[in-house]
Amino acid sequence: MTQWKPTTCMRCAVGCGQLQRGVDEGYGVDEVQGNHRHPTANGLACERGIRETKNPDGEWLTEPLIRRGDTLRPTTWDTALGTVAAEFLRAIGDGRDSVAVLGSGQQTNEAAYVLGKLARGGIGTRHFDANTTLCMASAVTAYYDAFASDAPPCTYDDIPAADTHLVWGANPAVAHPVLYRWILDSANETDGRLVVVDPVASETAADADHHVALEPGTDLVLARAVLAQLVETGGIDREFVEEYTEGYEQLVADLPDVATAAETAGVTTETVADLAETVADPTLLYWGMGVNQSTHGTATARMLINLCLATGNLGPGSGPFSLTGQANSMGTRVCSSKGTWPGHRAFEDPDNRALIADAWGVPVDRLPADPGPGPVGIVDRINRGHVDACWVVATNPAAGMPHATNVKRALDDVFLVVQDAFRSETVEHADVVLPAATWGESEGTVMNMERRVSRVTAVSDVIDTVRHDLDIIAEIGNRIEPGLFDDQPLSPESVFDEIRDLTAGTPADCSGITYDRLTEELAVRWPAPDATSEGGYRYVDGEDWTFPTDTGRARFSTPTAYEGVPEPTDPEYPLLLTTGRRAGAYNTGVRNRETAEDVPSARINPETAGQYVELLDRGRTVVESRRAKVTVTLVPDDSIPPGAIWMDLHHPSVNDLTLPAIDPDSNEPNYKQCAVRLAAPDRSSPVTRGGVHTGTVVRR
């Protein structure tokens, strides 16, 4: 019988420790369970993480594919890699920005690092990003604005230490069930309290002591109203503000009238007062995609941090805690060079550029001058004819990006390479498909949302026609820029040592973390500049506060004015579509296709549904936006506010409807609000999951 090995769950960013073992014969993971020794979750694990590690239900990619006419056909690795390298070199001949690369928060730190090294140093393109920008960029931008540093100051240790838990625009009961158990346990203590701000009466809101159902898209208005109320009622921690912050007077000079703001947000002034009293007490404030995925995402995240700064909620048991979705969103930001150089080194700083160029052995003038336009901007550049080739790794933009129909058109206009473990909507548009190893087959490390680094281990080999991310990337890289990487197979530990060296002395210092240390301790939080240190709550040492800003003070940010949702409802499109996570699914669902129905569900308030009875055909109707139409099963649900429709973001057809408007500061798309209407279904047209291969499932 195979031996149990410690690893980390790759489903979400909680980072639960797991034990897994491989099958006795053949390939694959046999059993998975929580690891009681792992310091992150102490043995807790969610059913989805175990199921998607042990027995994913997607269609495995088992051999390289190349497009011949309209069909993807099997080919050899040498032909596939040779074709990719030749096409990339041809595109580079037209300019280094002619190649676009899209990575993922589902990669290990090592894979994310080598992909960024190739994209930025080997190819030299500014058109490199990752799907983490689609969920976390607004929170990251706000953290930088306030603290000149990425990542939350809080850790999981602060959850049981908190009295009040304020969850704003997030549904951790569904998205982060293990973390949510800690929140509930703490909130259910004698002095504990859970308050939820969300337009939808979510699963998390159902457990709350108080649920604030604001008007969709008005989070910024409500947050500003709460701060105005705190100023009026003396709820500001003046001592903390005066000694450790800057910009407060400018911020409060531009606050709204509480009553007017409350009306815009669709709440009472009493509700604003209650929220102000909540924040005035020691509070741990969480937020998620309901805040970030908006054209006001960064401004709202700034205001939530402002609320913590103004009330002194910036210390153990309190503070601003953004909830990350993907397993290695943090590691992608630290390691991949997508928005900063490794270690959160500022992108434009000439000293950082020189250091990175020297470490990689490439000319400094090859490194792009800015991080690029973000994923939506890259699609726009493709449509404008500025990109000839695109490489997509462990992500599914044909289903996961807004206005997905337009994304699919763009992908059809370039030479498209898709590197993944499972067949996806994006694979159907590929010119070359490179099958990659997945969970239980890969070695490396990841970083969870509290900055803990832990190991990902393999308990199964891969079949001969499948390769590891590191080796695929290195092989392509060395064909484009000889000597950029060591000979294959690359050692994950050697790659991690390279990452460690480049983070030394930075705010995200991982230089004291080694594979040997992780074998012993299982997980270590950064900053960890030596072999015995580990990061805790950031910015505070006893009673002293220091921040990595120029002045050493935290910065209040004065947000831009609220301008409404980017596509408001009108008589032609009178309903507001919002999206959210469904229990049992993750990302675009390629690992659990058994739960992705051919026809997606659309939840709607019964009062609103009653206005459209004539458009129903056996429970089905059509949701139309200005970009697409999708046949749905309409599900009456009291938890959805009147005038709104809620759809599952994991279903591959939902983002045909959504809007590609982005936050101007973070490049994060506005997934949460767009105008739609209902229409009668066309009975003559069968409903299928467009573009998804539904043939025989091949297991490996």
XYZ file of C-alpha atoms in Angstrom:
700
model
C 0.000 0.000 0.000
C 1.294 3.497 -0.863
C 2.297 5.861 1.935
C 0.397 8.938 3.102
C 2.140 12.207 2.164
C 1.404 15.719 3.457
C 0.252 18.278 0.901
C -1.907 21.405 0.602
C -5.421 21.605 -0.798
C -5.430 23.544 -4.079
C -9.148 24.304 -4.184
C -9.223 27.720 -2.490
C -6.933 30.109 -0.644
C -7.655 28.869 2.888
C -4.705 26.517 2.355
C -5.845 23.532 4.390
C -3.256 20.830 4.995
C -4.117 17.439 3.582
C -2.748 13.929 3.646
C -2.982 11.993 0.400
C -1.809 8.715 -0.999
C -1.671 7.351 -4.505
C -3.320 4.306 -5.993
C -1.411 1.029 -5.615
C -1.408 0.429 -9.369
C -1.614 2.869 -12.238
C -1.984 6.614 -11.869
C -3.982 8.886 -9.619
C -4.831 9.802 -6.038
C -6.476 7.063 -3.986
C -7.356 8.746 -0.661
C -7.339 12.279 0.766
C -8.021 13.511 4.304
C -7.287 16.488 6.527
C -3.855 16.676 8.159
C -4.110 17.264 11.911
C -0.436 18.289 12.098
C -0.792 21.109 9.583
C -0.894 24.477 11.404
C -3.351 26.129 9.012
C -6.486 24.068 9.598
C -5.439 21.404 12.145
C -7.165 18.623 10.262
C -10.247 20.449 9.031
C -11.025 20.042 5.326
C -14.038 20.716 3.140
C -15.754 18.049 1.089
C -15.147 19.892 -2.178
C -11.420 20.159 -1.682
C -11.145 16.455 -0.946
C -13.419 15.451 -3.824
C -11.704 17.625 -6.429
C -8.286 16.327 -5.348
C -9.265 12.667 -5.198
C -11.820 12.270 -7.941
C -12.307 15.234 -10.273
C -14.989 14.723 -12.878
C -13.653 16.829 -15.735
C -12.312 15.431 -18.983
C -8.574 14.854 -18.605
C -6.177 16.012 -21.284
C -3.966 12.992 -21.933
C -1.821 13.883 -24.964
C -0.680 16.942 -26.930
C -3.146 18.161 -29.546
C -2.666 20.297 -32.639
C -5.303 21.845 -34.860
C -5.671 20.336 -38.309
C -8.383 22.231 -40.136
C -11.320 22.478 -37.746
C -10.237 19.585 -35.545
C -7.794 19.127 -32.681
C -5.793 15.971 -33.338
C -3.164 14.089 -31.297
C 0.465 14.918 -31.982
C 3.890 14.383 -30.463
C 5.440 16.589 -27.810
C 8.284 17.498 -30.148
C 5.868 18.647 -32.845
C 3.709 20.546 -30.355
C 6.611 22.334 -28.657
C 8.380 23.015 -31.934
C 5.231 24.550 -33.382
C 4.687 26.705 -30.298
C 8.278 27.958 -30.207
C 8.288 28.714 -33.945
C 5.024 30.655 -33.768
C 6.134 32.581 -30.672
C 9.450 33.500 -32.321
C 7.608 34.612 -35.428
C 5.324 36.801 -33.300
C 8.266 38.234 -31.344
C 9.711 39.277 -34.678
C 6.777 41.685 -34.971
C 7.485 43.066 -31.491
C 7.805 41.468 -28.065
C 4.314 42.618 -27.069
C 2.923 40.517 -29.914
C 2.859 37.534 -27.553
C 0.353 37.502 -24.666
C 0.571 35.126 -21.696
C -2.207 34.433 -19.177
C -1.340 32.518 -16.006
C -3.329 31.339 -13.016
C -3.744 31.278 -9.268
C -3.984 27.487 -9.619
C -0.274 27.148 -10.387
C 2.380 26.495 -7.768
C 4.749 29.297 -6.823
C 7.438 27.589 -8.849
C 5.321 27.286 -11.985
C 4.050 30.863 -11.659
C 7.616 32.104 -11.249
C 9.053 30.335 -14.304
C 6.080 31.414 -16.430
C 6.665 35.034 -15.419
C 10.412 34.690 -15.973
C 9.746 33.496 -19.504
C 7.011 36.051 -20.238
C 8.869 39.080 -18.864
C 12.516 38.055 -19.334
C 12.541 35.585 -22.227
C 9.767 37.027 -24.386
C 9.808 40.522 -22.869
C 6.073 41.147 -23.189
C 3.978 43.605 -21.210
C 0.954 41.485 -22.160
C 1.332 39.076 -19.246
C -1.169 38.655 -16.444
C -3.053 36.021 -14.474
C -6.656 35.265 -13.611
C -5.958 36.499 -10.068
C -6.455 40.013 -11.482
C -10.071 39.007 -12.094
C -10.712 38.584 -8.362
C -8.054 40.221 -6.164
C -6.576 43.222 -8.000
C -8.837 45.825 -6.367
C -8.019 44.634 -2.847
C -4.305 44.543 -3.677
C -4.363 48.078 -5.082
C -6.138 49.339 -1.973
C -3.613 47.649 0.318
C -0.771 49.314 -1.566
C -2.512 52.682 -1.318
C -2.902 52.365 2.453
C 0.241 50.515 3.491
C 2.579 50.593 0.457
C 2.469 46.810 0.713
C 0.405 43.955 -0.659
C -1.462 41.283 1.329
C -3.659 41.532 4.423
C -2.116 42.486 7.756
C -4.347 39.913 9.495
C -3.792 36.189 10.009
C -6.101 33.327 10.907
C -5.035 33.772 14.534
C -7.088 36.971 14.564
C -10.373 35.180 13.828
C -10.878 33.492 17.228
C -9.467 36.629 18.888
C -12.107 38.882 17.300
C -15.364 39.851 19.007
C -17.153 41.335 16.003
C -16.956 39.882 12.501
C -18.145 42.195 9.722
C -18.408 40.379 6.373
C -18.906 42.832 3.506
C -19.621 41.597 -0.019
C -18.476 38.023 0.604
C -20.068 34.652 1.236
C -17.443 32.563 3.054
C -20.046 29.975 4.041
C -19.867 28.843 0.414
C -16.488 30.103 -0.791
C -14.323 29.275 2.259
C -16.193 26.758 4.434
C -13.290 25.904 6.759
C -12.476 29.549 7.439
C -16.182 30.222 7.885
C -16.363 27.600 10.629
C -13.765 29.624 12.567
C -15.780 32.805 12.030
C -18.985 31.159 13.269
C -17.278 29.599 16.268
C -15.945 33.017 17.290
C -19.166 34.885 16.523
C -21.148 32.399 18.609
C -19.091 33.134 21.720
C -20.848 35.109 24.477
C -19.504 38.478 23.294
C -19.298 37.512 19.633
C -21.248 38.994 16.742
C -21.573 38.438 12.990
C -22.754 41.287 10.739
C -23.131 40.827 6.973
C -23.417 43.511 4.287
C -24.710 41.995 1.052
C -27.597 42.731 -1.356
C -28.353 39.008 -1.338
C -29.541 37.112 1.725
C -26.663 34.669 1.299
C -25.837 31.552 3.279
C -23.517 33.697 5.389
C -26.225 36.320 5.909
C -28.581 33.593 7.129
C -26.284 33.050 10.122
C -25.773 36.748 10.850
C -26.918 38.669 13.896
C -27.602 41.541 11.519
C -27.887 41.547 7.719
C -27.649 44.822 5.804
C -29.269 44.374 2.387
C -27.947 47.385 0.517
C -28.822 48.351 -3.051
C -26.600 46.331 -5.455
C -23.469 48.233 -6.456
C -23.664 50.908 -3.727
C -21.009 49.528 -1.352
C -18.831 52.625 -1.786
C -21.706 54.930 -0.888
C -22.571 52.940 2.222
C -18.961 52.744 3.417
C -18.593 56.519 3.066
C -21.857 57.024 4.949
C -20.574 54.859 7.811
C -17.401 56.938 8.063
C -19.440 60.160 8.007
C -21.571 58.772 10.841
C -18.455 57.901 12.842
C -17.159 61.443 12.423
C -20.490 62.923 13.518
C -20.811 60.718 16.597
C -17.210 60.791 17.803
C -16.412 57.209 16.869
C -12.959 58.060 15.485
C -9.848 56.850 17.317
C -8.152 60.259 17.251
C -5.024 59.068 19.038
C -4.325 56.335 16.494
C -5.212 58.602 13.554
C -2.969 61.449 14.677
C 0.033 59.328 15.603
C 0.095 56.650 12.900
C -1.791 57.884 9.816
C -1.905 60.675 7.269
C -4.556 62.063 4.932
C -7.441 61.961 7.415
C -8.437 65.627 7.170
C -8.561 65.501 3.383
C -10.720 62.373 3.524
C -13.316 63.678 5.979
C -13.582 67.028 4.181
C -15.263 65.208 1.304
C -17.718 62.934 3.119
C -21.392 62.783 2.095
C -24.506 63.679 4.022
C -25.469 60.521 5.893
C -29.172 60.658 5.062
C -28.560 61.235 1.353
C -25.983 58.460 1.148
C -28.228 56.065 3.054
C -31.046 56.712 0.598
C -28.731 56.003 -2.359
C -27.583 52.768 -0.728
C -31.171 51.727 -0.066
C -30.823 51.559 3.725
C -32.091 53.605 6.651
C -30.039 56.091 8.642
C -30.569 53.788 11.610
C -28.826 51.025 9.691
C -25.872 53.332 8.993
C -25.727 54.203 12.683
C -25.752 50.509 13.633
C -22.892 49.795 11.230
C -20.933 52.746 12.621
C -21.368 51.412 16.156
C -20.199 48.003 14.950
C -17.016 49.370 13.369
C -16.305 51.615 16.372
C -15.848 48.459 18.447
C -12.945 46.040 17.882
C -13.878 44.499 14.519
C -12.386 42.107 12.006
C -13.645 43.332 8.624
C -13.647 40.844 5.748
C -14.528 41.537 2.141
C -14.552 39.590 -1.105
C -15.625 39.577 -4.721
C -18.812 41.524 -4.054
C -16.554 44.493 -3.342
C -13.600 43.816 -5.631
C -15.412 42.927 -8.851
C -16.717 46.408 -9.542
C -15.704 49.555 -11.351
C -15.633 51.011 -7.820
C -13.819 47.995 -6.375
C -10.579 49.713 -5.431
C -12.382 52.791 -4.099
C -14.626 50.614 -1.917
C -11.735 48.510 -0.637
C -9.927 51.751 0.204
C -12.953 52.914 2.183
C -13.149 49.661 4.130
C -9.481 50.058 5.053
C -10.217 53.712 5.890
C -12.896 52.531 8.333
C -10.358 50.287 10.064
C -7.738 53.046 10.236
C -10.211 55.651 11.493
C -11.428 53.421 14.327
C -8.043 51.978 15.272
C -9.119 48.555 14.053
C -5.631 47.661 12.961
C -4.187 45.193 15.392
C -4.488 41.594 16.578
C -8.126 40.492 16.574
C -9.179 43.247 14.172
C -8.312 44.825 10.843
C -9.016 44.716 7.094
C -8.955 41.117 5.795
C -9.620 40.564 2.088
C -10.761 37.002 1.386
C -8.872 35.434 -1.504
C -10.503 32.962 -3.871
C -7.873 30.938 -5.701
C -5.465 28.606 -3.945
C -2.319 30.487 -4.950
C -3.464 34.006 -5.731
C -1.012 35.286 -3.108
C 1.865 33.256 -4.499
C 1.136 34.400 -8.030
C 1.435 38.002 -6.865
C 4.645 37.385 -4.916
C 6.407 35.191 -7.475
C 5.130 35.601 -11.024
C 6.223 39.147 -12.016
C 2.723 39.985 -13.196
C 2.273 43.214 -11.221
C 5.545 43.478 -9.327
C 8.885 41.722 -9.606
C 9.365 38.762 -7.230
C 9.053 39.766 -3.597
C 6.686 42.637 -4.427
C 9.573 44.643 -5.850
C 8.158 47.775 -7.500
C 7.910 47.244 -11.239
C 9.195 50.607 -12.448
C 12.110 50.939 -9.984
C 15.368 50.891 -12.040
C 17.318 49.154 -9.271
C 14.762 46.350 -9.159
C 14.814 46.019 -12.933
C 18.606 45.783 -12.948
C 18.570 43.183 -10.162
C 16.002 41.013 -11.944
C 17.728 41.288 -15.323
C 21.032 40.274 -13.748
C 19.454 37.326 -11.912
C 17.806 36.101 -15.093
C 20.738 36.839 -17.381
C 18.722 38.966 -19.803
C 19.183 42.549 -21.065
C 17.529 45.031 -18.739
C 15.931 46.858 -21.664
C 14.035 43.671 -22.559
C 12.013 43.895 -19.357
C 8.746 45.722 -20.038
C 8.375 49.219 -18.648
C 4.980 48.627 -17.012
C 2.906 45.650 -15.868
C 0.488 45.856 -18.802
C -3.232 46.442 -19.277
C -4.697 43.464 -17.381
C -6.621 40.499 -18.848
C -9.521 42.557 -20.241
C -7.021 44.994 -21.737
C -5.093 42.116 -23.317
C -8.264 40.901 -25.023
C -8.824 44.428 -26.287
C -5.246 44.518 -27.645
C -5.889 41.221 -29.444
C -9.030 42.627 -31.011
C -7.086 45.685 -32.161
C -4.571 43.482 -33.955
C -1.622 44.111 -31.621
C -1.195 40.500 -30.451
C -0.390 37.575 -32.746
C -0.023 34.692 -30.274
C -1.513 33.930 -26.857
C -0.499 31.313 -24.288
C -3.094 30.370 -21.665
C -1.931 28.324 -18.660
C -4.292 26.719 -16.108
C -7.132 29.156 -16.706
C -10.268 29.291 -18.841
C -10.833 32.811 -20.226
C -13.394 31.630 -22.782
C -15.743 30.994 -19.858
C -14.240 32.967 -16.984
C -13.796 36.440 -18.431
C -16.600 38.993 -18.874
C -18.279 39.323 -22.280
C -16.994 35.824 -22.984
C -18.362 35.789 -26.543
C -15.988 38.607 -27.384
C -13.143 36.755 -25.650
C -13.791 33.676 -27.781
C -13.687 35.787 -30.942
C -10.377 37.244 -29.823
C -8.899 33.828 -29.105
C -9.893 32.685 -32.591
C -7.909 35.596 -34.068
C -4.526 34.583 -32.604
C -2.292 31.545 -32.521
C -3.600 30.087 -29.254
C -1.709 27.699 -26.980
C -3.597 26.173 -24.032
C -1.724 24.383 -21.243
C -4.023 22.642 -18.800
C -4.915 19.371 -17.124
C -8.588 19.349 -18.184
C -10.533 20.061 -21.309
C -12.213 23.470 -21.105
C -14.093 25.956 -23.261
C -10.765 27.646 -24.039
C -9.273 24.378 -25.304
C -11.894 24.331 -28.064
C -10.319 27.483 -29.548
C -6.707 26.308 -29.275
C -4.218 25.706 -32.064
C -1.979 23.662 -29.765
C -2.947 21.964 -26.484
C -0.285 20.996 -23.942
C -1.519 18.493 -21.298
C -0.153 19.281 -17.834
C 0.046 17.517 -14.478
C -2.500 18.419 -11.833
C -2.995 18.050 -8.051
C -1.458 14.908 -6.637
C 0.940 14.757 -9.599
C 2.916 17.966 -8.985
C 5.596 19.183 -6.557
C 5.994 22.738 -5.336
C 4.694 25.290 -2.875
C 1.713 27.623 -2.513
C 0.821 30.641 -0.340
C -2.568 30.963 1.284
C -4.461 34.170 2.048
C -2.765 34.649 5.429
C 0.697 34.461 3.768
C 1.484 30.875 4.801
C 3.784 28.954 2.470
C 3.285 25.196 2.384
C 4.177 22.246 0.195
C 2.239 20.639 -2.618
C 3.403 17.063 -3.145
C 2.972 14.304 -5.704
C 1.702 10.821 -4.892
C 1.309 9.734 -8.501
C 3.448 9.856 -11.602
C 1.993 11.197 -14.824
C 1.526 9.120 -17.935
C 4.229 9.476 -20.588
C 2.166 11.844 -22.736
C 1.603 14.376 -19.920
C 4.257 16.743 -18.530
C 4.701 19.029 -15.551
C 4.155 22.782 -15.858
C 7.779 23.521 -14.970
C 9.155 21.351 -17.747
C 6.711 22.540 -20.411
C 7.497 26.177 -19.658
C 11.254 25.601 -19.459
C 11.323 23.696 -22.741
C 9.480 26.461 -24.576
C 11.600 29.082 -22.819
C 14.910 27.541 -23.828
C 13.754 27.243 -27.435
C 12.983 30.967 -27.416
C 15.904 32.135 -25.240
C 18.581 29.416 -24.995
C 19.923 29.013 -21.478
C 17.090 30.863 -19.750
C 16.379 27.725 -17.689
C 18.340 24.689 -16.555
C 17.917 21.465 -18.473
C 14.707 19.548 -17.858
C 13.403 18.144 -15.646
C 13.571 21.292 -13.547
C 13.956 20.810 -9.809
C 11.040 22.519 -7.999
C 13.288 23.003 -4.980
C 15.949 24.753 -7.066
C 13.292 27.042 -8.547
C 12.004 27.831 -5.063
C 15.545 28.663 -3.954
C 15.698 31.145 -6.839
C 12.451 32.705 -5.615
C 13.785 32.834 -2.043
C 16.898 34.699 -3.156
C 14.875 37.304 -5.069
C 12.519 37.954 -2.138
C 15.340 38.479 0.387
C 15.070 41.884 2.031
C 11.641 42.648 0.562
C 8.308 43.015 2.411
C 7.463 39.495 1.189
C 10.739 37.986 2.399
C 10.678 34.195 2.031
C 14.438 33.704 2.234
C 14.193 31.870 5.566
C 11.766 29.275 4.170
C 13.246 26.119 2.669
C 11.834 22.795 1.566
C 13.550 21.198 4.573
C 11.881 23.689 6.917
C 8.493 23.032 5.312
C 9.025 19.293 5.721
C 9.481 19.892 9.440
C 6.953 22.691 10.124
C 4.563 22.057 7.180
C 3.644 25.765 6.788
C 5.430 29.077 7.469
C 4.068 32.626 7.156
C 6.138 35.300 5.484
C 7.894 37.588 6.111
C 10.412 34.976 7.247
C 13.898 36.420 6.687
C 15.700 33.676 8.618
C 15.339 30.022 9.473
C 13.445 30.590 12.741
C 11.258 33.651 12.108
C 7.668 33.731 10.901
C 5.339 36.619 10.160
C 2.336 37.376 12.338
C 0.059 40.403 12.338
C 1.873 42.949 10.189
C 2.934 46.528 10.927
C 2.766 46.337 14.744
C 5.471 45.493 17.276
C 4.047 45.673 20.762
C 2.586 49.186 21.009
C 4.578 50.588 18.079
C 3.200 50.892 14.566
C 5.321 51.306 11.456
C 4.307 51.022 7.810
C 6.499 50.623 4.692
C 5.360 53.993 3.324
C 7.728 56.918 2.740
C 6.657 58.518 6.034
C 6.163 55.340 8.048
C 2.464 56.180 8.443
C -0.580 54.430 7.037
C -2.360 56.476 4.388
C -6.040 57.333 4.229
C -7.270 57.317 0.642
C -9.868 59.741 -0.636
C -11.895 57.633 -3.064
C -13.314 58.784 -6.339
C -16.956 59.844 -6.338
C -19.609 57.191 -6.773
C -20.849 57.252 -10.366
C -23.366 54.428 -10.274
C -23.071 50.999 -11.823
C -21.494 50.992 -15.296
C -24.613 49.602 -16.972
C -27.740 50.692 -15.077
C -31.136 49.189 -15.743
C -33.546 51.017 -18.047
C -36.938 50.324 -19.645
C -35.305 48.135 -22.311
C -33.211 46.107 -19.834
C -35.063 46.505 -16.526
C -33.403 43.777 -14.421
C -29.987 43.733 -12.747
C -27.859 40.615 -13.132
C -25.387 39.734 -10.385
C -23.171 36.677 -10.042
C -21.889 34.616 -7.131
C -20.427 31.320 -6.013
C -22.469 28.137 -5.773
C -21.714 25.502 -3.168
C -19.984 22.486 -4.682
C -18.387 24.306 -7.622
C -15.168 26.191 -8.212
C -13.829 28.485 -10.932
C -15.459 27.541 -14.246
C -16.214 24.013 -13.129
C -13.801 22.043 -15.314
C -12.947 19.739 -12.390
C -16.546 18.953 -11.459
C -18.583 18.856 -14.634
C -21.140 16.585 -12.994
C -22.580 19.698 -11.273
C -22.608 21.961 -14.342
C -26.098 21.654 -15.782
C -26.696 22.107 -19.493
C -29.079 24.899 -18.580
C -27.911 27.234 -15.807
C -30.223 28.293 -13.013
C -31.191 31.915 -12.488
C -32.447 32.817 -9.008
C -35.044 35.573 -8.879
C -37.250 37.090 -6.218
C -40.777 35.575 -6.440
C -42.298 39.051 -6.593
C -40.199 39.857 -9.660
C -40.765 36.419 -11.212
C -44.504 36.967 -11.031
C -44.182 39.863 -13.477
C -42.776 37.549 -16.186
C -44.983 34.460 -16.031
C -45.888 34.796 -19.704
C -42.184 34.416 -20.647
C -41.817 31.031 -18.984
C -41.890 27.715 -20.816
C -41.902 24.767 -18.386
C -39.861 26.787 -15.924
C -37.393 28.074 -18.489
C -36.852 31.512 -19.888
C -34.078 33.487 -21.584
C -31.838 36.046 -19.882
C -30.636 38.644 -22.372
C -27.993 41.330 -21.964
C -26.696 43.709 -24.618
C -24.016 41.117 -25.374
C -25.716 37.715 -25.395
C -28.710 35.606 -24.456
C -28.732 32.476 -22.291
C -31.573 30.019 -21.723
C -32.028 29.419 -17.983
C -34.170 27.602 -15.480
C -35.836 30.313 -13.411
C -35.781 29.577 -9.678
C -37.908 31.784 -7.374
C -35.843 32.637 -4.299
C -36.683 35.069 -1.495
C -32.987 35.664 -0.813
C -32.602 37.640 -4.064
C -33.628 41.315 -3.910
C -36.560 42.441 -6.100
C -35.530 43.509 -9.571
C -32.379 41.372 -9.579
C -31.303 38.038 -11.022
C -28.520 35.939 -9.464
C -26.564 33.488 -11.603
C -23.819 31.016 -10.819
C -20.434 32.371 -11.921
C -19.109 28.809 -12.351
C -21.380 27.988 -15.273
C -19.575 28.412 -18.612
C -22.355 30.405 -20.284
C -22.926 33.056 -17.591
C -20.075 35.343 -18.622
C -21.474 35.613 -22.129
C -23.822 38.088 -20.436
C -21.463 40.065 -18.204
C -19.880 43.431 -18.845
C -16.161 44.015 -19.633
C -16.047 47.373 -17.803
C -13.043 47.534 -15.463
C -11.933 49.350 -12.347
C -9.662 52.163 -13.587
C -7.103 51.614 -10.806
C -6.864 47.822 -10.703
C -8.012 46.587 -14.149
C -10.419 44.223 -12.355
C -13.692 43.623 -14.236
C -17.177 44.553 -13.025
C -18.795 41.102 -12.876
C -21.442 41.963 -10.314
C -23.893 44.297 -12.052
C -25.156 44.452 -15.608
C -28.559 45.187 -17.134
C -30.614 42.273 -18.480
C -34.150 41.395 -19.464
C -36.187 38.208 -19.795
C -37.485 36.823 -23.083
C -39.515 33.780 -24.096
C -37.373 30.770 -25.059
C -37.171 29.641 -28.672
C -38.724 26.198 -28.645
C -37.147 25.303 -31.995
C -33.564 25.669 -30.699
C -32.134 22.908 -28.495
C -30.172 24.146 -25.510
C -26.609 22.895 -25.237
C -23.520 23.917 -23.368
C -21.938 25.825 -26.229
C -18.386 24.951 -27.113
C -17.856 22.255 -24.497
C -16.635 18.896 -25.698
C -19.072 16.299 -24.360
C -17.644 13.124 -25.821
C -16.170 10.169 -23.997
C -14.351 11.105 -20.800
C -10.780 9.837 -20.776
C -9.260 9.098 -17.370
C -5.558 9.062 -16.776
